[in-house]
mmCIF file of C-alpha atoms in Angstrom:
data_model
loop_
_atom_site.group_PDB
_atom_site.id
_atom_site.type_symbol
_atom_site.label_atom_id
_atom_site.label_comp_id
_atom_site.label_asym_id
_atom_site.label_seq_id
_atom_site.Cartn_x
_atom_site.Cartn_y
_atom_site.Cartn_z
ATOM 1 C CA MET A 30 -0.119 0.053 0.127
ATOM 2 C CA HIS A 31 1.417 3.209 -0.912
ATOM 3 C CA LEU A 32 0.936 6.837 0.642
ATOM 4 C CA LEU A 33 -0.163 8.361 -2.350
ATOM 5 C CA GLU A 34 -0.783 6.584 -5.755
ATOM 6 C CA ALA A 35 -1.882 8.003 -9.201
ATOM 7 C CA ASP A 36 -3.391 5.145 -10.908
ATOM 8 C CA ARG A 37 -3.619 5.151 -14.782
ATOM 9 C CA ILE A 38 -4.536 8.957 -14.700
ATOM 10 C CA SER A 39 -5.694 10.540 -17.927
ATOM 11 C CA LYS A 40 -6.458 14.160 -18.665
ATOM 12 C CA TYR A 41 -7.991 15.797 -22.015
ATOM 13 C CA TYR A 42 -8.444 19.478 -22.892
ATOM 14 C CA GLY A 43 -10.710 18.997 -25.991
ATOM 15 C CA ASN A 44 -8.730 16.992 -28.570
ATOM 16 C CA ILE A 45 -5.726 17.669 -26.866
ATOM 17 C CA VAL A 46 -4.319 14.820 -24.712
ATOM 18 C CA ALA A 47 -2.367 16.179 -21.886
ATOM 19 C CA LEU A 48 -1.825 12.914 -20.116
ATOM 20 C CA LYS A 49 -2.565 9.466 -20.920
ATOM 21 C CA ASP A 50 -2.543 6.433 -18.293
ATOM 22 C CA ILE A 51 -0.069 7.967 -16.023
ATOM 23 C CA SER A 52 0.839 5.957 -13.057
ATOM 24 C CA VAL A 53 2.793 7.353 -10.148
ATOM 25 C CA HIS A 54 3.379 6.226 -6.498
ATOM 26 C CA VAL A 55 5.374 7.517 -3.448
ATOM 27 C CA ASN A 56 5.882 6.284 0.043
ATOM 28 C CA GLY A 57 6.937 7.936 3.169
ATOM 29 C CA GLY A 58 10.778 8.675 3.214
ATOM 30 C CA GLU A 59 10.881 8.459 -0.492
ATOM 31 C CA VAL A 60 11.650 10.717 -3.443
ATOM 32 C CA THR A 61 10.000 9.957 -6.787
ATOM 33 C CA CYS A 62 11.038 12.203 -9.520
ATOM 34 C CA VAL A 63 8.941 12.866 -12.400
ATOM 35 C CA LEU A 64 10.874 13.983 -15.415
ATOM 36 C CA GLY A 65 10.000 15.452 -18.823
ATOM 37 C CA ASP A 66 10.691 18.276 -21.197
ATOM 38 C CA ASN A 67 8.532 21.299 -21.755
ATOM 39 C CA GLY A 68 5.088 19.877 -22.818
ATOM 40 C CA ALA A 69 5.677 16.421 -21.074
ATOM 41 C CA GLY A 70 2.631 16.748 -19.083
ATOM 42 C CA LYS A 71 4.366 17.718 -15.740
ATOM 43 C CA SER A 72 2.043 20.536 -15.152
ATOM 44 C CA SER A 73 -0.960 18.724 -15.880
ATOM 45 C CA LEU A 74 0.136 15.817 -13.277
ATOM 46 C CA ILE A 75 0.787 18.307 -10.709
ATOM 47 C CA LYS A 76 -2.369 20.030 -10.887
ATOM 48 C CA ILE A 77 -4.429 16.764 -10.640
ATOM 49 C CA LEU A 78 -2.204 15.535 -7.818
ATOM 50 C CA SER A 79 -3.011 18.803 -6.003
ATOM 51 C CA GLY A 80 -6.643 19.060 -6.249
ATOM 52 C CA VAL A 81 -6.534 22.043 -9.051
ATOM 53 C CA HIS A 82 -7.899 19.875 -11.683
ATOM 54 C CA GLN A 83 -9.667 16.402 -11.623
ATOM 55 C CA ALA A 84 -8.581 13.529 -13.917
ATOM 56 C CA ASP A 85 -10.871 12.431 -16.799
ATOM 57 C CA GLU A 86 -9.702 8.797 -16.272
ATOM 58 C CA GLY A 87 -8.122 6.925 -13.492
ATOM 59 C CA ARG A 88 -8.193 7.433 -9.890
ATOM 60 C CA LEU A 89 -5.941 8.713 -6.878
ATOM 61 C CA VAL A 90 -5.486 6.616 -3.889
ATOM 62 C CA VAL A 91 -4.365 7.965 -0.500
ATOM 63 C CA ASP A 92 -3.520 5.282 2.146
ATOM 64 C CA GLY A 93 -4.996 2.490 0.276
ATOM 65 C CA GLU A 94 -8.311 4.414 -0.110
ATOM 66 C CA PRO A 95 -9.612 6.000 -3.467
ATOM 67 C CA VAL A 96 -9.922 9.788 -2.998
ATOM 68 C CA GLU A 97 -11.425 12.653 -5.286
ATOM 69 C CA PHE A 98 -9.879 16.134 -4.806
ATOM 70 C CA ALA A 99 -12.576 18.858 -5.551
ATOM 71 C CA SER A 100 -10.091 21.496 -4.591
ATOM 72 C CA PRO A 101 -6.448 22.202 -3.287
ATOM 73 C CA ARG A 102 -8.081 22.275 0.163
ATOM 74 C CA ASP A 103 -9.245 18.936 -0.158
ATOM 75 C CA ALA A 104 -5.662 17.725 -1.003
ATOM 76 C CA ARG A 105 -4.241 19.507 1.886
ATOM 77 C CA ALA A 106 -6.677 17.726 4.204
ATOM 78 C CA LYS A 107 -5.040 14.482 3.210
ATOM 79 C CA GLY A 108 -1.496 15.830 3.755
ATOM 80 C CA ILE A 109 -0.610 16.600 0.248
ATOM 81 C CA ALA A 110 1.219 20.163 -0.122
ATOM 82 C CA THR A 111 2.700 21.577 -3.230
ATOM 83 C CA VAL A 112 5.304 24.119 -3.523
ATOM 84 C CA TYR A 113 4.908 25.924 -6.744
ATOM 85 C CA GLN A 114 8.040 27.862 -8.651
ATOM 86 C CA ASP A 115 6.600 31.128 -7.459
ATOM 87 C CA LEU A 116 6.703 29.882 -3.907
ATOM 88 C CA ALA A 117 3.566 32.184 -2.892
ATOM 89 C CA MET A 118 5.776 34.302 -0.689
ATOM 90 C CA VAL A 119 5.641 38.141 -0.204
ATOM 91 C CA PRO A 120 9.387 39.558 -1.018
ATOM 92 C CA LEU A 121 9.028 42.497 1.315
ATOM 93 C CA MET A 122 7.425 40.552 4.328
ATOM 94 C CA SER A 123 9.707 38.967 6.967
ATOM 95 C CA ILE A 124 10.568 35.350 6.711
ATOM 96 C CA TRP A 125 8.571 34.320 9.905
ATOM 97 C CA ARG A 126 5.646 36.211 8.508
ATOM 98 C CA ASN A 127 6.030 34.453 5.161
ATOM 99 C CA PHE A 128 6.593 31.123 7.145
ATOM 100 C CA PHE A 129 3.064 31.224 8.764
ATOM 101 C CA LEU A 130 0.993 33.783 6.148
ATOM 102 C CA GLY A 131 -2.125 34.056 8.190
ATOM 103 C CA ALA A 132 -1.805 30.886 10.597
ATOM 104 C CA GLU A 133 0.326 32.989 13.011
ATOM 105 C CA PRO A 134 0.291 31.595 16.662
ATOM 106 C CA ARG A 135 -1.738 33.743 18.953
ATOM 107 C CA ARG A 136 -2.335 34.440 22.441
ATOM 108 C CA GLY A 137 -5.071 35.477 24.634
ATOM 109 C CA PHE A 138 -8.821 35.070 23.976
ATOM 110 C CA GLY A 139 -11.700 36.711 21.985
ATOM 111 C CA PRO A 140 -11.123 40.493 21.490
ATOM 112 C CA PHE A 141 -7.953 40.160 23.708
ATOM 113 C CA GLU A 142 -6.453 37.990 21.311
ATOM 114 C CA TRP A 143 -2.980 39.138 19.763
ATOM 115 C CA LEU A 144 -0.186 37.761 17.516
ATOM 116 C CA ASP A 145 2.397 36.164 19.471
ATOM 117 C CA ALA A 146 5.530 37.163 17.549
ATOM 118 C CA ALA A 147 7.925 35.878 19.852
ATOM 119 C CA LYS A 148 6.600 32.329 19.782
ATOM 120 C CA ALA A 149 6.229 32.579 15.708
ATOM 121 C CA LYS A 150 10.008 33.687 15.401
ATOM 122 C CA ALA A 151 11.080 30.723 17.881
ATOM 123 C CA ILE A 152 9.067 28.182 15.767
ATOM 124 C CA VAL A 153 10.711 29.411 12.605
ATOM 125 C CA ARG A 154 14.138 28.979 14.043
ATOM 126 C CA GLU A 155 13.417 25.677 15.218
ATOM 127 C CA GLU A 156 11.864 24.297 12.257
ATOM 128 C CA LEU A 157 14.516 25.659 9.914
ATOM 129 C CA ASN A 158 17.227 24.627 12.023
ATOM 130 C CA ALA A 159 15.830 20.978 12.061
ATOM 131 C CA MET A 160 16.004 20.987 8.256
ATOM 132 C CA GLY A 161 19.620 22.274 8.625
ATOM 133 C CA ILE A 162 18.547 25.807 7.533
ATOM 134 C CA ASP A 163 20.660 28.557 9.330
ATOM 135 C CA ILE A 164 18.932 31.857 8.879
ATOM 136 C CA ARG A 165 20.576 35.113 10.072
ATOM 137 C CA ASP A 166 17.257 36.811 11.364
ATOM 138 C CA PRO A 167 13.790 35.773 11.216
ATOM 139 C CA ASP A 168 12.711 39.525 10.498
ATOM 140 C CA GLN A 169 14.723 40.007 7.551
ATOM 141 C CA PRO A 170 12.543 40.363 4.376
ATOM 142 C CA VAL A 171 12.182 37.113 2.587
ATOM 143 C CA GLY A 172 13.259 38.925 -0.795
ATOM 144 C CA THR A 173 16.615 39.408 0.802
ATOM 145 C CA LEU A 174 17.079 35.476 0.722
ATOM 146 C CA SER A 175 18.802 33.576 -2.198
ATOM 147 C CA GLY A 176 16.542 31.446 -4.440
ATOM 148 C CA GLY A 177 17.717 28.395 -2.909
ATOM 149 C CA GLU A 178 17.014 29.722 0.589
ATOM 150 C CA ARG A 179 13.560 30.892 -0.253
ATOM 151 C CA GLN A 180 12.853 27.523 -1.579
ATOM 152 C CA SER A 181 14.265 25.842 1.438
ATOM 153 C CA VAL A 182 11.820 28.096 3.490
ATOM 154 C CA ALA A 183 8.789 26.810 1.635
ATOM 155 C CA ILE A 184 9.967 23.456 1.976
ATOM 156 C CA ALA A 185 10.249 23.634 5.919
ATOM 157 C CA ARG A 186 6.839 25.497 5.956
ATOM 158 C CA ALA A 187 5.172 22.626 4.171
ATOM 159 C CA VAL A 188 6.628 20.065 6.560
ATOM 160 C CA TYR A 189 5.691 22.218 9.683
ATOM 161 C CA PHE A 190 2.326 22.199 8.645
ATOM 162 C CA GLY A 191 1.969 18.463 8.490
ATOM 163 C CA ALA A 192 2.587 17.741 4.835
ATOM 164 C CA ARG A 193 2.858 14.008 4.483
ATOM 165 C CA VAL A 194 3.532 14.175 0.641
ATOM 166 C CA LEU A 195 5.473 17.148 -0.679
ATOM 167 C CA ILE A 196 5.092 17.908 -4.457
ATOM 168 C CA LEU A 197 7.884 20.272 -5.696
ATOM 169 C CA ASP A 198 7.385 22.026 -8.969
ATOM 170 C CA GLU A 199 10.608 22.596 -10.477
ATOM 171 C CA PRO A 200 12.533 23.841 -7.554
ATOM 172 C CA THR A 201 15.698 24.016 -9.084
ATOM 173 C CA SER A 202 14.962 25.355 -12.398
ATOM 174 C CA ALA A 203 15.946 28.963 -12.107
ATOM 175 C CA LEU A 204 18.870 28.500 -9.776
ATOM 176 C CA GLY A 205 22.685 28.211 -10.292
ATOM 177 C CA VAL A 206 24.476 25.238 -9.645
ATOM 178 C CA LYS A 207 25.395 25.842 -5.867
ATOM 179 C CA GLN A 208 21.887 27.132 -5.037
ATOM 180 C CA ALA A 209 20.292 24.042 -6.697
ATOM 181 C CA GLY A 210 22.680 22.063 -4.408
ATOM 182 C CA VAL A 211 21.201 23.708 -1.606
ATOM 183 C CA VAL A 212 17.678 22.845 -2.536
ATOM 184 C CA LEU A 213 18.753 19.221 -3.350
ATOM 185 C CA LYS A 214 20.193 19.030 0.214
ATOM 186 C CA TYR A 215 16.642 20.058 1.729
ATOM 187 C CA ILE A 216 14.998 17.564 -0.363
ATOM 188 C CA LEU A 217 17.074 15.054 1.262
ATOM 189 C CA GLN A 218 16.300 16.585 4.634
ATOM 190 C CA ALA A 219 12.584 16.212 4.103
ATOM 191 C CA ARG A 220 12.996 12.582 2.909
ATOM 192 C CA GLU A 221 14.872 11.766 6.117
ATOM 193 C CA ARG A 222 12.091 13.133 8.181
ATOM 194 C CA GLY A 223 9.682 10.612 6.639
ATOM 195 C CA VAL A 224 8.167 12.845 4.118
ATOM 196 C CA ALA A 225 7.102 11.376 0.771
ATOM 197 C CA VAL A 226 8.383 13.835 -2.001
ATOM 198 C CA ILE A 227 7.377 14.137 -5.345
ATOM 199 C CA PHE A 228 10.106 16.056 -7.217
ATOM 200 C CA ILE A 229 9.146 17.429 -10.832
ATOM 201 C CA THR A 230 12.096 18.528 -12.886
ATOM 202 C CA HIS A 231 13.236 18.413 -16.592
ATOM 203 C CA ASN A 232 16.961 18.240 -15.176
ATOM 204 C CA PRO A 233 17.954 14.540 -14.875
ATOM 205 C CA HIS A 234 21.416 15.760 -13.307
ATOM 206 C CA HIS A 235 19.257 17.326 -10.330
ATOM 207 C CA ALA A 236 17.037 14.337 -10.112
ATOM 208 C CA TYR A 237 19.557 11.403 -10.002
ATOM 209 C CA PRO A 238 21.153 12.279 -6.629
ATOM 210 C CA VAL A 239 18.081 12.306 -4.626
ATOM 211 C CA ALA A 240 15.769 9.775 -6.256
ATOM 212 C CA ASN A 241 14.495 6.670 -5.116
ATOM 213 C CA ARG A 242 12.570 6.061 -8.317
ATOM 214 C CA PHE A 243 12.074 7.794 -11.596
ATOM 215 C CA VAL A 244 8.839 8.365 -13.699
ATOM 216 C CA ILE A 245 9.515 9.582 -17.423
ATOM 217 C CA LEU A 246 6.959 11.434 -19.147
ATOM 218 C CA ASN A 247 7.140 12.275 -22.924
ATOM 219 C CA ARG A 248 4.228 14.405 -24.648
ATOM 220 C CA GLY A 249 1.814 13.051 -21.932
ATOM 221 C CA GLN A 250 2.610 9.493 -21.917
ATOM 222 C CA SER A 251 4.725 7.558 -19.589
ATOM 223 C CA LEU A 252 8.254 5.885 -20.843
ATOM 224 C CA GLY A 253 8.124 4.142 -17.690
ATOM 225 C CA THR A 254 8.651 3.733 -14.142
ATOM 226 C CA PHE A 255 12.409 2.867 -13.077
ATOM 227 C CA GLU A 256 14.108 2.301 -9.534
ATOM 228 C CA LYS A 257 17.231 3.901 -9.257
ATOM 229 C CA ALA A 258 19.111 0.551 -9.095
ATOM 230 C CA GLU A 259 17.867 -0.044 -12.723
ATOM 231 C CA LEU A 260 19.434 2.671 -14.685
ATOM 232 C CA ASP A 261 22.389 5.005 -14.449
ATOM 233 C CA ARG A 262 22.534 8.667 -14.904
ATOM 234 C CA GLN A 263 23.706 8.472 -18.674
ATOM 235 C CA GLU A 264 20.842 6.044 -19.207
ATOM 236 C CA LEU A 265 18.443 8.252 -17.472
ATOM 237 C CA VAL A 266 19.482 11.326 -19.802
ATOM 238 C CA ARG A 267 19.120 9.089 -22.909
ATOM 239 C CA LEU A 268 15.424 8.149 -22.095
ATOM 240 C CA MET A 269 14.694 11.648 -21.295
ATOM 241 C CA ALA A 270 16.192 12.852 -24.560
ATOM 242 C CA GLY A 271 14.693 10.002 -26.651
ATOM 243 C CA GLY A 272 17.234 7.591 -28.081
ATOM 244 C CA ARG A 273 16.673 8.350 -31.849
ATOM 245 C CA GLU A 274 16.123 12.009 -31.276
ATOM 246 C CA LEU A 275 19.349 12.237 -29.220
ATOM 247 C CA ALA A 276 21.300 10.520 -31.841
ATOM 248 C CA GLU A 277 20.017 12.694 -34.407
ATOM 249 C CA LEU A 278 20.670 15.838 -32.563
ATOM 250 C CA GLU A 279 24.394 14.554 -32.064
ATOM 251 C CA HIS A 280 24.731 13.849 -35.910
ATOM 252 C CA GLU A 281 23.337 17.352 -36.638
ATOM 253 C CA LEU A 282 25.860 19.217 -34.144
ATOM 254 C CA GLU A 283 28.656 17.114 -35.665
ATOM 255 C CA ALA A 284 27.737 18.479 -39.139
ATOM 256 C CA ILE A 285 27.576 22.030 -37.727
ATOM 257 C CA ARG A 286 31.218 21.730 -36.112
ATOM 258 C CA ALA A 287 32.464 20.282 -39.572
ATOM 259 C CA GLU A 288 31.043 23.427 -41.373
ATOM 260 C CA VAL A 289 32.635 25.725 -38.792
ATOM 261 C CA SER A 290 36.094 24.009 -38.912
ATOM 262 C CA ALA A 291 36.018 24.070 -42.774
#
């Protein structure tokens, strides 16, 4: 029994096939990487798993029970949190305010209730430290953090608020090598804390170090699900690129180099 399973999911937009018979599963303490180029169907899959859209065929199963998500709220109620590329953060707001965003701890009762800022800051420090994130000051604007640090805060926030399944939408796509490494480190931290992670990416070099398994999409269809022991990094790249397409590209590049050298 898997913590979350998408079983033969299909999604159509008129005559356009966005997804066809896609199956994905993830368990606590594992990272399932969903890889594919632009147009592969990754965004459609995310929206179905997170409750934004509903599948036209297939089913979602959580803890062995079929579920239907009418909204993202339904998905969150089952412990499924999604961190999108835009992170849903306010750059001018402090780290601790972004961490809670309307769910801040409070003191007192009724009309005498007030925001407990000291407790909120202490929680942020504790949670970020538990993820291995060392922040300088929880009062600093989140916009002053690097891209990798902002991603890490978003991951820690989702874990704190009870995410059992964490879906990460291209978290390293706009980052340099060092900052991408920071995010990959925190993905591993989430996995070590028992969270089930679905890592959506088009970069096999980012996926390979952290994954337990790979699901490769191409134009809305699955090329297969592979455990990490079944293929090396080079084969993963080849599967993503498509064997024949990659060979044709290498041939074209070789012809260009020959023309330039002539």
